[in-house]
């Protein structure tokens, strides 16, 4: 596990194969980082599946409305919902969508990100400037690489838990 420099801005996601540690870029995208920490502290991400996982591209999760495998997963609706909180304005930056970066998933409206996010499997620079980058995997990317593929996967993997490192 990587050294955690700022526990208040670090997320730990427990997957079936192990822990993934994500450093949040709160100086780059403060609203997105605060939203993730708020939902993590509420336990909203616990049990939420990876509903869209594309080989050589990314793994998407975070639909707290329709994607929870522990409280009534609706796999047909997973990917269409968010949280009960308002959508977030885009926080675009010059940070590239490199392998291991965390991006805010959204609809066609740039200001529609809410709770969903994706982790890039590879450098996806064609997304630069179009989706908010607000974190990067600092350890456990090998566990992200093992997430079951599919749109949606037949047996989707889930986030067992998500915690702010300061609370863990």
Short mmCIF file of C-alpha atoms in Angstrom, two decimals:
data_model
loop_
_atom_site.label_atom_id
_atom_site.label_comp_id
_atom_site.label_asym_id
_atom_site.label_seq_id
_atom_site.Cartn_x
_atom_site.Cartn_y
_atom_site.Cartn_z
CA UNK A 1 0.00 0.00 0.00
CA UNK A 2 1.27 3.47 -0.89
CA UNK A 3 2.10 5.98 1.78
CA UNK A 4 -0.94 8.16 2.50
CA UNK A 5 0.16 11.79 2.68
CA UNK A 6 -3.25 13.38 3.29
CA UNK A 7 -5.76 10.98 4.91
CA UNK A 8 -8.60 13.52 4.62
CA UNK A 9 -8.17 13.56 0.82
CA UNK A 10 -7.59 9.85 0.31
CA UNK A 11 -10.27 7.25 -0.45
CA UNK A 12 -9.92 3.51 0.17
CA UNK A 13 -12.18 1.22 -1.86
CA UNK A 14 -12.34 -2.42 -0.82
CA UNK A 15 -12.82 -4.76 -3.80
CA UNK A 16 -13.03 -8.55 -3.82
CA UNK A 17 -9.33 -8.79 -4.74
CA UNK A 18 -8.04 -6.11 -2.35
CA UNK A 19 -7.91 -2.45 -1.48
CA UNK A 20 -7.60 0.42 -3.95
CA UNK A 21 -6.22 3.67 -2.56
CA UNK A 22 -7.16 6.88 -4.38
CA UNK A 23 -5.60 10.27 -3.79
CA UNK A 24 -8.26 12.96 -4.32
CA UNK A 25 -7.22 16.12 -6.18
CA UNK A 26 -9.07 18.56 -3.94
CA UNK A 27 -7.02 21.52 -5.18
CA UNK A 28 -8.10 20.74 -8.78
CA UNK A 29 -11.76 19.68 -8.33
CA UNK A 30 -12.88 20.56 -4.79
CA UNK A 31 -16.64 20.04 -5.28
CA UNK A 32 -16.22 16.57 -6.80
CA UNK A 33 -13.83 15.53 -4.04
CA UNK A 34 -16.14 16.80 -1.30
CA UNK A 35 -19.10 14.96 -2.87
CA UNK A 36 -17.19 11.66 -2.98
CA UNK A 37 -16.12 12.03 0.66
CA UNK A 38 -19.66 12.98 1.72
CA UNK A 39 -21.20 9.93 0.01
CA UNK A 40 -18.43 7.65 1.28
CA UNK A 41 -19.03 8.83 4.85
CA UNK A 42 -22.76 8.13 4.42
CA UNK A 43 -21.94 4.58 3.24
CA UNK A 44 -23.72 5.33 -0.05
CA UNK A 45 -21.05 3.63 -2.20
CA UNK A 46 -20.89 0.41 -0.15
CA UNK A 47 -22.26 -2.45 -2.28
CA UNK A 48 -22.47 -0.43 -5.52
CA UNK A 49 -21.54 -2.41 -8.66
CA UNK A 50 -19.30 -1.60 -11.58
CA UNK A 51 -22.08 -1.43 -14.19
CA UNK A 52 -19.99 -0.48 -17.26
CA UNK A 53 -16.53 -1.98 -17.63
CA UNK A 54 -14.90 -1.75 -21.04
CA UNK A 55 -11.65 -3.60 -21.75
CA UNK A 56 -8.84 -1.20 -22.63
CA UNK A 57 -10.92 1.81 -21.57
CA UNK A 58 -12.38 2.17 -18.07
CA UNK A 59 -14.50 0.79 -15.18
CA UNK A 60 -17.56 2.85 -14.22
CA UNK A 61 -19.47 2.71 -10.93
CA UNK A 62 -21.12 4.97 -8.38
CA UNK A 63 -24.83 4.81 -9.25
CA UNK A 64 -26.03 4.93 -5.65
CA UNK A 65 -29.70 5.08 -6.74
CA UNK A 66 -29.88 1.93 -8.92
CA UNK A 67 -26.55 0.13 -8.57
CA UNK A 68 -26.46 -1.24 -5.04
CA UNK A 69 -26.13 -5.04 -5.06
CA UNK A 70 -26.86 -5.19 -1.32
CA UNK A 71 -30.12 -3.20 -1.33
CA UNK A 72 -31.87 -4.03 -4.59
CA UNK A 73 -29.71 -3.76 -7.70
CA UNK A 74 -31.55 -2.79 -10.87
CA UNK A 75 -28.89 -3.64 -13.44
CA UNK A 76 -31.02 -2.31 -16.34
CA UNK A 77 -31.23 1.09 -14.63
CA UNK A 78 -27.66 1.10 -13.25
CA UNK A 79 -25.81 3.99 -14.82
CA UNK A 80 -28.86 6.25 -15.07
CA UNK A 81 -29.02 7.47 -11.48
CA UNK A 82 -27.09 9.46 -8.95
CA UNK A 83 -27.53 10.55 -5.38
CA UNK A 84 -30.22 12.71 -3.81
CA UNK A 85 -27.78 15.64 -3.90
CA UNK A 86 -27.68 18.28 -6.64
CA UNK A 87 -25.58 17.74 -9.76
CA UNK A 88 -22.09 19.25 -9.77
CA UNK A 89 -20.73 21.90 -12.13
CA UNK A 90 -17.84 20.72 -14.28
CA UNK A 91 -14.36 21.30 -12.85
CA UNK A 92 -12.30 20.75 -15.99
CA UNK A 93 -8.54 21.05 -15.72
CA UNK A 94 -5.36 20.28 -17.60
CA UNK A 95 -4.88 17.04 -15.66
CA UNK A 96 -4.86 14.30 -18.33
CA UNK A 97 -7.01 11.17 -18.22
CA UNK A 98 -4.04 8.86 -17.62
CA UNK A 99 -4.15 5.24 -16.50
CA UNK A 100 -5.45 5.13 -12.92
CA UNK A 101 -7.09 8.54 -12.90
CA UNK A 102 -10.60 9.00 -11.58
CA UNK A 103 -13.08 10.80 -13.81
CA UNK A 104 -16.57 12.10 -13.12
CA UNK A 105 -19.21 10.25 -15.15
CA UNK A 106 -22.03 12.42 -16.48
CA UNK A 107 -24.68 12.73 -19.17
CA UNK A 108 -24.22 14.90 -22.28
CA UNK A 109 -24.58 17.95 -20.02
CA UNK A 110 -21.09 18.84 -18.70
CA UNK A 111 -22.67 20.02 -15.43
CA UNK A 112 -24.54 16.77 -14.70
CA UNK A 113 -21.96 14.80 -12.69
CA UNK A 114 -23.36 13.55 -9.39
CA UNK A 115 -22.14 10.32 -7.77
CA UNK A 116 -20.88 8.19 -10.66
CA UNK A 117 -17.21 7.93 -11.55
CA UNK A 118 -14.83 5.86 -13.65
CA UNK A 119 -11.27 4.66 -13.32
CA UNK A 120 -9.20 4.66 -16.51
CA UNK A 121 -7.55 1.34 -17.45
CA UNK A 122 -5.18 3.16 -19.81
CA UNK A 123 -4.33 6.69 -20.94
CA UNK A 124 -7.56 8.05 -22.46
CA UNK A 125 -6.44 11.49 -23.54
CA UNK A 126 -9.39 11.91 -25.92
CA UNK A 127 -11.39 12.60 -22.71
CA UNK A 128 -9.12 15.48 -21.64
CA UNK A 129 -10.99 18.71 -20.99
CA UNK A 130 -14.38 17.00 -21.34
CA UNK A 131 -14.70 15.12 -18.04
CA UNK A 132 -13.59 16.25 -14.59
CA UNK A 133 -10.49 14.44 -13.30
CA UNK A 134 -10.53 14.44 -9.49
CA UNK A 135 -8.35 11.61 -8.27
CA UNK A 136 -5.68 9.04 -9.07
CA UNK A 137 -5.05 5.50 -7.91
CA UNK A 138 -1.88 5.44 -5.81
CA UNK A 139 -2.05 1.72 -4.94
CA UNK A 140 -4.16 -1.28 -5.88
CA UNK A 141 -4.48 -0.66 -9.62
CA UNK A 142 -3.87 -4.40 -10.09
CA UNK A 143 -7.24 -4.95 -8.36
CA UNK A 144 -8.98 -2.46 -10.66
CA UNK A 145 -7.52 -4.36 -13.63
CA UNK A 146 -9.35 -7.51 -12.43
CA UNK A 147 -12.87 -5.97 -12.38
CA UNK A 148 -15.29 -8.08 -14.44
CA UNK A 149 -15.90 -6.63 -17.94
CA UNK A 150 -19.27 -5.98 -19.54
CA UNK A 151 -21.93 -3.34 -20.30
CA UNK A 152 -23.32 -4.46 -17.90
CA UNK A 153 -21.28 -7.45 -16.71
CA UNK A 154 -23.32 -10.65 -16.25
CA UNK A 155 -22.02 -10.90 -12.67
CA UNK A 156 -20.77 -7.41 -11.82
CA UNK A 157 -18.13 -6.75 -9.21
CA UNK A 158 -19.00 -4.28 -6.48
CA UNK A 159 -17.34 -1.89 -4.11
CA UNK A 160 -17.52 -3.79 -0.83
CA UNK A 161 -16.83 -0.53 0.97
CA UNK A 162 -15.52 2.97 0.39
CA UNK A 163 -13.98 4.96 3.23
CA UNK A 164 -12.14 8.24 3.68
CA UNK A 165 -8.70 7.20 4.95
CA UNK A 166 -8.95 9.68 7.85
CA UNK A 167 -11.97 7.68 9.11
CA UNK A 168 -10.57 4.19 8.50
#
